[in-house]
């Protein structure tokens, strides 16, 4: 009965109000009978519909219209997309504000070469245009003469159809033309056309704006979409480069064609063909799905093929990586590389391959094992092959983790096997994070590498008529005092044929409490190495301190002390750097992409609890209003406030007010408004008011829910506001019963177990009840197995569908169906067990009411299980 009722409620849902979705998120809502949908502005939102479910994805901030199509006609929906919150990497401290108009300035001093740096970043954007300006200058005053240059600068203007950048941009067109090359010049993108032209930073821009060793590149490309899966991009580049063979300037023209193939099965293929006096080829293959990741690439080009020096070296290079989740606990990672470098006087070939297995033993324990291979050869020098067997075991908990590693290595023509032991430790103690590591290893030194470290060794063996020598024979010779004397080495020592290395270190970080915390980190490391003919010791101590002086100003200081000793020579190197960073909420007018406006409003005493400001209401002076988390103003004697120089986009505005006595707000305490808006905040002080909230099972307010309140006087009705709040003012002390009108509860929410709520109000205190109305979330589906006798899938009776974390499980009926209701929002693991077949997968239960259809199919050949998951109203 409950399941049928939920279907009826969801199917009756109507979407005449505005739909709000966050950028980068997807929202699913029922639209009865909808079979297709389209968004009229795809830069704002994307939409599709199937089986009565409308899916809307937020693309960019703004407003858009969506047209849903059904047999009964067209339905127009209004969608508002909120800007997504930023995502920061672990350990990064986000700025206090993110607006569509702002920037930062940073000044830094470093004792290394007495270096001064200044960096300015300014940006401004609205729904039509983006502007960015970036400038970094560096001055070195520690040499014989002061020198200055500009290592980075660009100015960018972008609209929906055009993107233009002046000065610096990283160009990554093709491994045969330009790959991750910074060009200082002009860059324009117009629809399918792209142009790049400028000087390459093969050396520092030491002539202030231009490089000392000038290389120039200019190219034009056009991307043509031939089919849904195939794109073709022809390119033409002119290069003025420095030849790798003789160091002279060369001019050349390159023509290339790039083919891109994208298949819906998760495969992407790219092929590059280029000609510039010589032919060159490149390719890339990628495949991703839920359990497998594959990536392979190769580049092959001749020494005489024109290229900038900052691009890849001539020859053949390639790499392959492949990872696969074999089970929920077992993962395989493998790959390899190849690099054959061909220069006029140098030829080096190297290959490598690796394979690693990781196994999750339990919630805290994991282990890994693998094997790797490496080969290197240099024409006219030496060659070597190495094999390694790394092993590791780790223990990880929230506040503690420790790991152990061991690696056995074998090298061709080596004196012994190499061994390595490692250990790591971490502790999280409140605001302290502590880490420690220790590593010991001895390397299997080979004959070939020993020749390169001991001058005259190979010549002396040839003089003695020794053409070939084994590791044992050479080890005995290197212990002979007379033989060492012929090499010019001390007869009192010996050659270490198995180099040793010990490394150890620790680090600690601390963050204080408060809105502008102190941050301190300290690290120490040391390394002791014993090579074939020498030894070295290195000690390094580093400290860093930073503090946000205000919401917009930050101070940071770093210091390090490096002490090293090698061959009897000791050296101590101190280094200190200090920086100051200021962020500003508004870009100068010359950079602004939009016209600034203002946000105004009034904070008032809402004695009648109406939530609407009318002239003559009592004002609230000196209340704090915060805009976008950074700008704060106080209301004047008339309760008024104003923020000037506000961009036209969305802004978050909050009321911070504490009068020192009980109070509540008759309007939302925080809201999002656009520039140019007027927003008022109402404050009320309770006398004997009965108020509370109507919430869903995750704490979101439910609007327009009707309530009947029965107490000391005649029954009274009220409704909840946009935040779910309801209020009955000026009531008498006593006991009250609050009943929910089921007809006013939003569709998709269950009132089956919702009974009257009792509360009491005295002359001095009152309870404020929260009435919880849970959303209906149901998981349903079927389990079938392929029967070759009938040529179709047949129901499986008695299969177990289990959600362990919720302690919910059911078995399928004779028709193979199952239903699990009462699901909370969030990620849950669903497990199917049917005979020898089993499958566990993760599903995401949304906050809003939903019925998810999860169908399982079992292969009759190998028992493998597949599943399909979708929102459904069936």
CSV table of C-alpha atoms in Angstrom, one decimal, residues 295-696:
chain,number,residue,atom,x,y,z
A,295,UNK,CA,46.0,4.8,-21.7
A,296,UNK,CA,48.6,4.3,-24.4
A,297,UNK,CA,50.5,6.8,-26.5
A,298,UNK,CA,53.5,6.9,-28.9
A,299,UNK,CA,55.5,9.6,-30.8
A,300,UNK,CA,57.9,8.8,-33.6
A,301,UNK,CA,59.9,11.6,-35.4
A,302,UNK,CA,63.2,11.9,-37.1
A,303,UNK,CA,66.1,14.1,-36.0
A,304,UNK,CA,65.6,16.3,-39.1
A,305,UNK,CA,61.9,16.8,-38.4
A,306,UNK,CA,61.5,20.5,-37.4
A,307,UNK,CA,60.7,21.0,-33.7
A,308,UNK,CA,61.2,23.5,-30.9
A,309,UNK,CA,63.8,22.5,-28.4
A,310,UNK,CA,61.3,22.5,-25.6
A,311,UNK,CA,59.3,19.8,-27.4
A,312,UNK,CA,60.1,16.1,-27.1
A,313,UNK,CA,63.4,14.8,-28.3
A,314,UNK,CA,63.6,13.0,-31.7
A,315,UNK,CA,63.3,9.3,-31.9
A,316,UNK,CA,60.6,6.9,-30.7
A,317,UNK,CA,58.9,7.3,-27.3
A,318,UNK,CA,55.8,5.7,-25.9
A,319,UNK,CA,54.1,4.7,-22.7
A,320,UNK,CA,51.3,2.3,-21.6
A,321,UNK,CA,49.4,2.2,-18.3
A,322,UNK,CA,46.6,-0.2,-17.4
A,323,UNK,CA,44.7,-0.6,-14.2
A,324,UNK,CA,41.8,-2.8,-13.3
A,325,UNK,CA,39.7,-3.4,-10.3
A,326,UNK,CA,39.5,-7.2,-10.2
A,327,UNK,CA,37.3,-7.4,-7.1
A,328,UNK,CA,36.2,-5.0,-4.4
A,329,UNK,CA,39.5,-5.7,-2.6
A,330,UNK,CA,41.9,-6.5,-5.4
A,331,UNK,CA,43.4,-4.0,-7.9
A,332,UNK,CA,46.0,-4.5,-10.6
A,333,UNK,CA,48.2,-1.7,-12.0
A,334,UNK,CA,50.7,-2.2,-14.8
A,335,UNK,CA,52.4,-0.4,-17.6
A,336,UNK,CA,55.6,0.3,-19.5
A,337,UNK,CA,57.6,2.9,-21.4
A,338,UNK,CA,60.0,3.0,-24.3
A,339,UNK,CA,62.3,5.8,-25.3
A,340,UNK,CA,64.8,5.7,-28.2
A,341,UNK,CA,66.5,9.0,-28.5
A,342,UNK,CA,68.4,9.7,-31.7
A,343,UNK,CA,70.7,12.7,-32.0
A,344,UNK,CA,73.7,13.3,-34.2
A,345,UNK,CA,76.3,12.0,-31.7
A,346,UNK,CA,74.1,10.4,-29.1
A,347,UNK,CA,71.8,7.4,-29.2
A,348,UNK,CA,70.1,6.1,-26.0
A,349,UNK,CA,67.6,3.4,-25.8
A,350,UNK,CA,65.6,2.6,-22.6
A,351,UNK,CA,62.6,0.4,-21.8
A,352,UNK,CA,60.7,-0.2,-18.7
A,353,UNK,CA,57.7,-2.3,-17.5
A,354,UNK,CA,56.0,-2.8,-14.2
A,355,UNK,CA,53.0,-4.7,-12.7
A,356,UNK,CA,51.7,-4.2,-9.2
A,357,UNK,CA,48.8,-5.9,-7.3
A,358,UNK,CA,47.1,-4.2,-4.3
A,359,UNK,CA,45.0,-6.2,-1.9
A,360,UNK,CA,42.7,-4.7,0.8
A,361,UNK,CA,43.0,-7.3,3.6
A,362,UNK,CA,40.6,-5.5,5.9
A,363,UNK,CA,39.2,-2.1,6.7
A,364,UNK,CA,42.7,-1.0,8.0
A,365,UNK,CA,45.2,-3.4,6.5
A,366,UNK,CA,46.4,-3.5,2.9
A,367,UNK,CA,49.3,-5.2,1.0
A,368,UNK,CA,50.9,-4.9,-2.3
A,369,UNK,CA,53.4,-6.9,-4.4
A,370,UNK,CA,54.8,-6.3,-7.9
A,371,UNK,CA,57.7,-6.7,-10.3
A,372,UNK,CA,59.4,-4.1,-12.6
A,373,UNK,CA,62.0,-4.3,-15.4
A,374,UNK,CA,64.3,-1.6,-16.8
A,375,UNK,CA,66.8,-1.6,-19.7
A,376,UNK,CA,69.2,1.2,-20.7
A,377,UNK,CA,71.8,1.3,-23.4
A,378,UNK,CA,73.9,4.2,-24.7
A,379,UNK,CA,75.8,3.9,-28.0
A,380,UNK,CA,79.6,3.7,-27.3
A,381,UNK,CA,79.1,3.7,-23.6
A,382,UNK,CA,77.5,1.0,-21.5
A,383,UNK,CA,74.2,-0.9,-21.1
A,384,UNK,CA,72.4,-2.3,-18.1
A,385,UNK,CA,69.2,-4.2,-17.2
A,386,UNK,CA,67.5,-4.1,-13.8
A,387,UNK,CA,64.8,-6.1,-12.2
A,388,UNK,CA,63.0,-5.2,-9.0
A,389,UNK,CA,60.4,-6.9,-6.7
A,390,UNK,CA,58.7,-4.3,-4.5
A,391,UNK,CA,56.6,-5.5,-1.6
A,392,UNK,CA,54.6,-3.4,0.9
A,393,UNK,CA,52.1,-3.7,3.7
A,394,UNK,CA,50.2,-0.7,5.2
A,395,UNK,CA,47.9,-0.1,8.2
A,396,UNK,CA,45.7,3.0,8.0
A,397,UNK,CA,43.2,4.5,10.4
A,398,UNK,CA,41.7,8.0,10.8
A,399,UNK,CA,44.4,9.2,13.3
A,400,UNK,CA,47.2,6.7,12.7
A,401,UNK,CA,48.9,5.0,9.8
A,402,UNK,CA,52.1,3.0,9.3
A,403,UNK,CA,53.6,1.3,6.3
A,404,UNK,CA,56.5,-1.1,5.6
A,405,UNK,CA,58.2,-1.6,2.2
A,406,UNK,CA,60.9,-4.0,1.0
A,407,UNK,CA,62.4,-4.2,-2.5
A,408,UNK,CA,64.8,-6.7,-4.0
A,409,UNK,CA,66.7,-5.5,-7.1
A,410,UNK,CA,68.9,-7.3,-9.6
A,411,UNK,CA,71.1,-5.6,-12.2
A,412,UNK,CA,73.0,-7.2,-15.1
A,413,UNK,CA,76.7,-7.7,-14.4
A,414,UNK,CA,76.2,-6.6,-10.8
A,415,UNK,CA,78.3,-7.5,-7.8
A,416,UNK,CA,75.4,-8.5,-5.6
A,417,UNK,CA,71.6,-8.1,-5.4
A,418,UNK,CA,70.2,-4.8,-4.2
A,419,UNK,CA,68.0,-4.5,-1.1
A,420,UNK,CA,65.8,-1.7,0.2
A,421,UNK,CA,63.8,-1.3,3.4
A,422,UNK,CA,61.4,1.5,4.1
A,423,UNK,CA,59.1,2.5,6.8
A,424,UNK,CA,56.6,5.4,7.1
A,425,UNK,CA,54.5,6.7,10.0
A,426,UNK,CA,51.8,9.4,10.4
A,427,UNK,CA,49.8,10.7,13.4
A,428,UNK,CA,46.8,13.0,13.5
A,429,UNK,CA,46.5,14.5,17.0
A,430,UNK,CA,43.9,17.2,17.0
A,431,UNK,CA,45.5,20.2,15.4
A,432,UNK,CA,48.8,18.5,15.1
A,433,UNK,CA,49.9,16.3,12.1
A,434,UNK,CA,53.1,14.3,12.5
A,435,UNK,CA,54.9,12.2,9.9
A,436,UNK,CA,58.2,10.2,9.9
A,437,UNK,CA,60.1,8.0,7.4
A,438,UNK,CA,63.2,5.8,7.4
A,439,UNK,CA,64.8,4.2,4.3
A,440,UNK,CA,67.8,2.0,3.9
A,441,UNK,CA,69.1,0.5,0.7
A,442,UNK,CA,72.1,-1.0,-0.9
A,443,UNK,CA,72.4,-0.8,-4.7
A,444,UNK,CA,73.5,-3.7,-7.0
A,445,UNK,CA,76.4,-1.8,-8.6
A,446,UNK,CA,77.1,-3.2,-12.1
A,447,UNK,CA,80.4,-3.4,-14.0
A,448,UNK,CA,79.3,-0.9,-16.6
A,449,UNK,CA,78.2,1.7,-14.1
A,450,UNK,CA,81.4,1.2,-12.1
A,451,UNK,CA,83.4,2.0,-15.3
A,452,UNK,CA,81.7,5.4,-15.3
A,453,UNK,CA,82.4,6.2,-11.6
A,454,UNK,CA,86.1,5.1,-11.5
A,455,UNK,CA,88.2,7.0,-14.0
A,456,UNK,CA,90.8,4.9,-15.8
A,457,UNK,CA,89.4,1.6,-14.7
A,458,UNK,CA,88.4,0.4,-18.2
A,459,UNK,CA,91.7,1.6,-19.7
A,460,UNK,CA,93.8,-0.2,-17.1
A,461,UNK,CA,91.9,-3.5,-17.6
A,462,UNK,CA,92.6,-3.2,-21.4
A,463,UNK,CA,96.3,-2.4,-20.7
A,464,UNK,CA,96.5,-5.6,-18.6
A,465,UNK,CA,94.9,-7.5,-21.5
A,466,UNK,CA,91.7,-8.2,-19.6
A,467,UNK,CA,88.9,-8.0,-22.2
A,468,UNK,CA,86.1,-9.5,-20.1
A,469,UNK,CA,85.8,-9.7,-16.3
A,470,UNK,CA,83.2,-11.1,-14.0
A,471,UNK,CA,81.8,-9.2,-11.0
A,472,UNK,CA,83.7,-11.5,-8.6
A,473,UNK,CA,87.0,-11.0,-10.4
A,474,UNK,CA,86.6,-7.2,-10.6
A,475,UNK,CA,85.7,-7.1,-6.8
A,476,UNK,CA,89.0,-8.9,-6.0
A,477,UNK,CA,91.0,-6.6,-8.2
A,478,UNK,CA,89.5,-3.5,-6.5
A,479,UNK,CA,90.7,-4.8,-3.1
A,480,UNK,CA,94.3,-5.1,-4.4
A,481,UNK,CA,96.5,-2.2,-3.2
A,482,UNK,CA,98.8,-2.3,-6.2
A,483,UNK,CA,95.9,-2.2,-8.6
A,484,UNK,CA,94.3,0.8,-6.8
A,485,UNK,CA,97.7,2.6,-7.0
A,486,UNK,CA,97.8,2.2,-10.8
A,487,UNK,CA,94.4,3.9,-10.8
A,488,UNK,CA,95.7,6.8,-8.8
A,489,UNK,CA,93.6,5.9,-5.7
A,490,UNK,CA,94.7,5.6,-2.1
A,491,UNK,CA,96.2,2.2,-1.2
A,492,UNK,CA,94.8,2.5,2.3
A,493,UNK,CA,91.2,2.3,1.2
A,494,UNK,CA,89.0,0.1,-1.0
A,495,UNK,CA,86.3,0.5,-3.6
A,496,UNK,CA,82.8,0.0,-2.3
A,497,UNK,CA,81.2,-2.3,-4.8
A,498,UNK,CA,77.7,-2.2,-3.1
A,499,UNK,CA,76.8,1.5,-2.5
A,500,UNK,CA,74.8,2.1,0.7
A,501,UNK,CA,72.2,4.8,1.4
A,502,UNK,CA,70.3,5.7,4.6
A,503,UNK,CA,67.6,8.4,4.6
A,504,UNK,CA,65.4,9.5,7.5
A,505,UNK,CA,63.2,12.4,8.3
A,506,UNK,CA,60.2,13.8,10.1
A,507,UNK,CA,57.7,16.6,9.8
A,508,UNK,CA,55.1,18.3,11.9
A,509,UNK,CA,52.3,20.8,11.2
A,510,UNK,CA,50.0,22.7,13.5
A,511,UNK,CA,47.0,25.0,12.9
A,512,UNK,CA,45.6,27.2,15.7
A,513,UNK,CA,41.9,27.9,16.3
A,514,UNK,CA,40.1,31.1,15.3
A,515,UNK,CA,39.0,32.7,12.0
A,516,UNK,CA,42.5,33.8,11.2
A,517,UNK,CA,44.6,30.9,12.5
A,518,UNK,CA,48.4,30.5,12.8
A,519,UNK,CA,49.9,27.8,10.6
A,520,UNK,CA,53.2,26.3,11.3
A,521,UNK,CA,55.1,23.4,9.7
A,522,UNK,CA,58.6,22.0,10.5
A,523,UNK,CA,60.5,19.3,8.7
A,524,UNK,CA,63.9,17.6,9.0
A,525,UNK,CA,65.6,15.1,6.8
A,526,UNK,CA,69.1,13.6,6.5
A,527,UNK,CA,70.7,11.4,3.9
A,528,UNK,CA,74.0,9.4,4.1
A,529,UNK,CA,75.4,7.8,1.0
A,530,UNK,CA,78.5,5.7,0.4
A,531,UNK,CA,79.4,5.4,-3.4
A,532,UNK,CA,82.2,3.5,-5.1
A,533,UNK,CA,84.9,6.1,-4.5
A,534,UNK,CA,83.3,8.7,-2.2
A,535,UNK,CA,80.7,9.4,0.5
A,536,UNK,CA,78.3,12.2,1.2
A,537,UNK,CA,76.1,13.4,4.0
A,538,UNK,CA,73.2,15.9,3.6
A,539,UNK,CA,71.1,17.5,6.4
A,540,UNK,CA,68.1,19.7,5.7
A,541,UNK,CA,65.9,21.6,8.2
A,542,UNK,CA,62.9,23.6,6.9
A,543,UNK,CA,60.3,25.7,8.6
A,544,UNK,CA,57.2,27.6,7.4
A,545,UNK,CA,54.8,30.0,9.1
A,546,UNK,CA,51.8,31.7,7.8
A,547,UNK,CA,48.9,33.7,9.2
A,548,UNK,CA,45.9,35.5,7.7
A,549,UNK,CA,46.2,39.0,9.3
A,550,UNK,CA,42.7,39.9,8.0
A,551,UNK,CA,40.2,38.4,5.7
A,552,UNK,CA,42.2,39.9,2.7
A,553,UNK,CA,45.8,40.0,3.9
A,554,UNK,CA,48.1,37.0,4.5
A,555,UNK,CA,51.7,36.9,5.7
A,556,UNK,CA,54.0,33.9,5.1
A,557,UNK,CA,57.7,33.2,6.0
A,558,UNK,CA,59.8,30.2,5.0
A,559,UNK,CA,63.3,29.3,6.1
A,560,UNK,CA,65.6,26.4,5.4
A,561,UNK,CA,69.2,25.3,6.3
A,562,UNK,CA,71.0,22.8,4.1
A,563,UNK,CA,74.3,21.3,5.3
A,564,UNK,CA,76.2,18.9,3.0
A,565,UNK,CA,79.6,17.2,3.0
A,566,UNK,CA,81.3,15.3,0.2
A,567,UNK,CA,84.9,14.3,-0.4
A,568,UNK,CA,86.0,16.3,2.7
A,569,UNK,CA,84.2,19.5,1.6
A,570,UNK,CA,81.5,20.9,3.8
A,571,UNK,CA,79.0,23.5,2.7
A,572,UNK,CA,76.2,25.3,4.6
A,573,UNK,CA,73.4,27.0,2.6
A,574,UNK,CA,70.8,29.1,4.4
A,575,UNK,CA,67.7,30.3,2.6
A,576,UNK,CA,64.9,32.7,3.8
A,577,UNK,CA,61.8,33.9,1.9
A,578,UNK,CA,59.1,36.3,3.1
A,579,UNK,CA,55.8,37.1,1.2
A,580,UNK,CA,52.8,39.2,1.7
A,581,UNK,CA,49.5,38.6,-0.2
A,582,UNK,CA,46.5,40.9,-0.5
A,583,UNK,CA,43.2,39.9,-2.1
A,584,UNK,CA,40.7,42.5,-3.2
A,585,UNK,CA,37.1,41.9,-4.0
A,586,UNK,CA,36.8,44.3,-6.9
A,587,UNK,CA,39.0,44.7,-10.0
A,588,UNK,CA,39.9,48.1,-11.2
A,589,UNK,CA,37.5,49.5,-13.7
A,590,UNK,CA,39.9,49.1,-16.6
A,591,UNK,CA,39.7,45.3,-16.1
A,592,UNK,CA,36.0,45.1,-15.2
A,593,UNK,CA,33.9,42.9,-17.6
A,594,UNK,CA,30.7,44.3,-16.2
A,595,UNK,CA,29.1,47.4,-14.7
A,596,UNK,CA,29.0,47.4,-11.0
A,597,UNK,CA,25.9,48.1,-9.0
A,598,UNK,CA,24.8,48.0,-5.3
A,599,UNK,CA,22.8,46.0,-2.8
A,600,UNK,CA,20.7,47.8,-0.2
A,601,UNK,CA,18.2,47.0,2.4
A,602,UNK,CA,16.8,47.5,5.9
A,603,UNK,CA,16.9,45.4,9.2
A,604,UNK,CA,13.6,45.9,11.1
A,605,UNK,CA,11.6,44.8,14.1
A,606,UNK,CA,8.8,42.5,12.8
A,607,UNK,CA,6.4,42.8,15.7
A,608,UNK,CA,3.5,41.2,13.7
A,609,UNK,CA,5.8,38.4,12.4
A,610,UNK,CA,4.8,39.0,8.8
A,611,UNK,CA,8.2,38.8,7.2
A,612,UNK,CA,7.6,41.9,5.1
A,613,UNK,CA,9.0,45.4,5.7
A,614,UNK,CA,6.6,48.3,5.7
A,615,UNK,CA,7.5,52.0,6.3
A,616,UNK,CA,7.2,53.0,9.9
A,617,UNK,CA,8.4,49.7,11.4
A,618,UNK,CA,11.0,50.0,14.1
A,619,UNK,CA,14.6,49.8,12.8
A,620,UNK,CA,17.5,47.7,14.1
A,621,UNK,CA,20.7,49.9,14.2
A,622,UNK,CA,24.3,48.5,14.3
A,623,UNK,CA,23.3,45.1,12.9
A,624,UNK,CA,26.2,43.4,10.9
A,625,UNK,CA,25.5,42.5,7.3
A,626,UNK,CA,28.1,40.3,5.5
A,627,UNK,CA,28.4,40.1,1.7
A,628,UNK,CA,30.1,37.1,0.1
A,629,UNK,CA,31.9,36.3,3.4
A,630,UNK,CA,34.3,39.2,3.2
A,631,UNK,CA,32.6,42.6,3.1
A,632,UNK,CA,30.8,43.7,6.3
A,633,UNK,CA,28.7,46.9,7.0
A,634,UNK,CA,26.7,48.0,10.0
A,635,UNK,CA,23.1,49.4,9.7
A,636,UNK,CA,22.7,53.0,10.5
A,637,UNK,CA,20.3,54.6,13.0
A,638,UNK,CA,17.4,53.9,10.6
A,639,UNK,CA,18.3,50.2,10.1
A,640,UNK,CA,19.5,50.8,6.6
A,641,UNK,CA,22.6,49.3,4.9
A,642,UNK,CA,24.3,49.6,1.4
A,643,UNK,CA,27.0,47.7,-0.4
A,644,UNK,CA,28.5,49.7,-3.3
A,645,UNK,CA,30.6,48.4,-6.3
A,646,UNK,CA,28.8,45.1,-6.5
A,647,UNK,CA,28.8,43.0,-9.7
A,648,UNK,CA,25.6,42.0,-11.4
A,649,UNK,CA,26.0,38.3,-10.6
A,650,UNK,CA,24.8,36.2,-7.6
A,651,UNK,CA,25.9,37.2,-4.2
A,652,UNK,CA,25.5,35.6,-0.7
A,653,UNK,CA,24.3,38.1,1.9
A,654,UNK,CA,23.9,37.3,5.7
A,655,UNK,CA,22.6,39.0,8.8
A,656,UNK,CA,24.7,38.7,11.9
A,657,UNK,CA,22.8,40.1,14.9
A,658,UNK,CA,22.7,39.2,18.6
A,659,UNK,CA,20.8,41.6,20.8
A,660,UNK,CA,21.7,39.7,24.0
A,661,UNK,CA,18.2,38.2,24.5
A,662,UNK,CA,15.9,35.6,22.9
A,663,UNK,CA,15.0,36.5,19.3
A,664,UNK,CA,14.3,34.9,16.0
A,665,UNK,CA,14.2,36.0,12.4
A,666,UNK,CA,11.0,36.3,10.4
A,667,UNK,CA,13.0,36.3,7.1
A,668,UNK,CA,15.9,34.0,6.1
A,669,UNK,CA,19.1,34.9,7.9
A,670,UNK,CA,21.1,34.4,4.7
A,671,UNK,CA,20.1,34.4,1.1
A,672,UNK,CA,21.5,34.7,-2.5
A,673,UNK,CA,20.6,37.8,-4.5
A,674,UNK,CA,21.8,39.5,-7.6
A,675,UNK,CA,23.5,42.8,-7.8
A,676,UNK,CA,21.1,45.8,-7.8
A,677,UNK,CA,18.7,44.0,-5.4
A,678,UNK,CA,17.0,45.3,-2.2
A,679,UNK,CA,16.8,42.7,0.6
A,680,UNK,CA,15.3,43.3,4.0
A,681,UNK,CA,15.8,41.3,7.2
A,682,UNK,CA,13.1,41.0,9.9
A,683,UNK,CA,13.8,40.3,13.6
A,684,UNK,CA,11.2,39.4,16.2
A,685,UNK,CA,11.3,39.0,20.0
A,686,UNK,CA,9.1,36.2,21.4
A,687,UNK,CA,6.5,37.1,24.0
A,688,UNK,CA,4.5,33.9,24.3
A,689,UNK,CA,4.8,32.6,20.7
A,690,UNK,CA,4.4,29.0,19.7
A,691,UNK,CA,6.7,28.3,16.8
A,692,UNK,CA,8.7,25.5,15.3
A,693,UNK,CA,9.7,23.9,12.0
A,694,UNK,CA,8.3,21.4,9.6
A,695,UNK,CA,11.3,19.5,8.2
A,696,UNK,CA,12.1,16.5,6.0
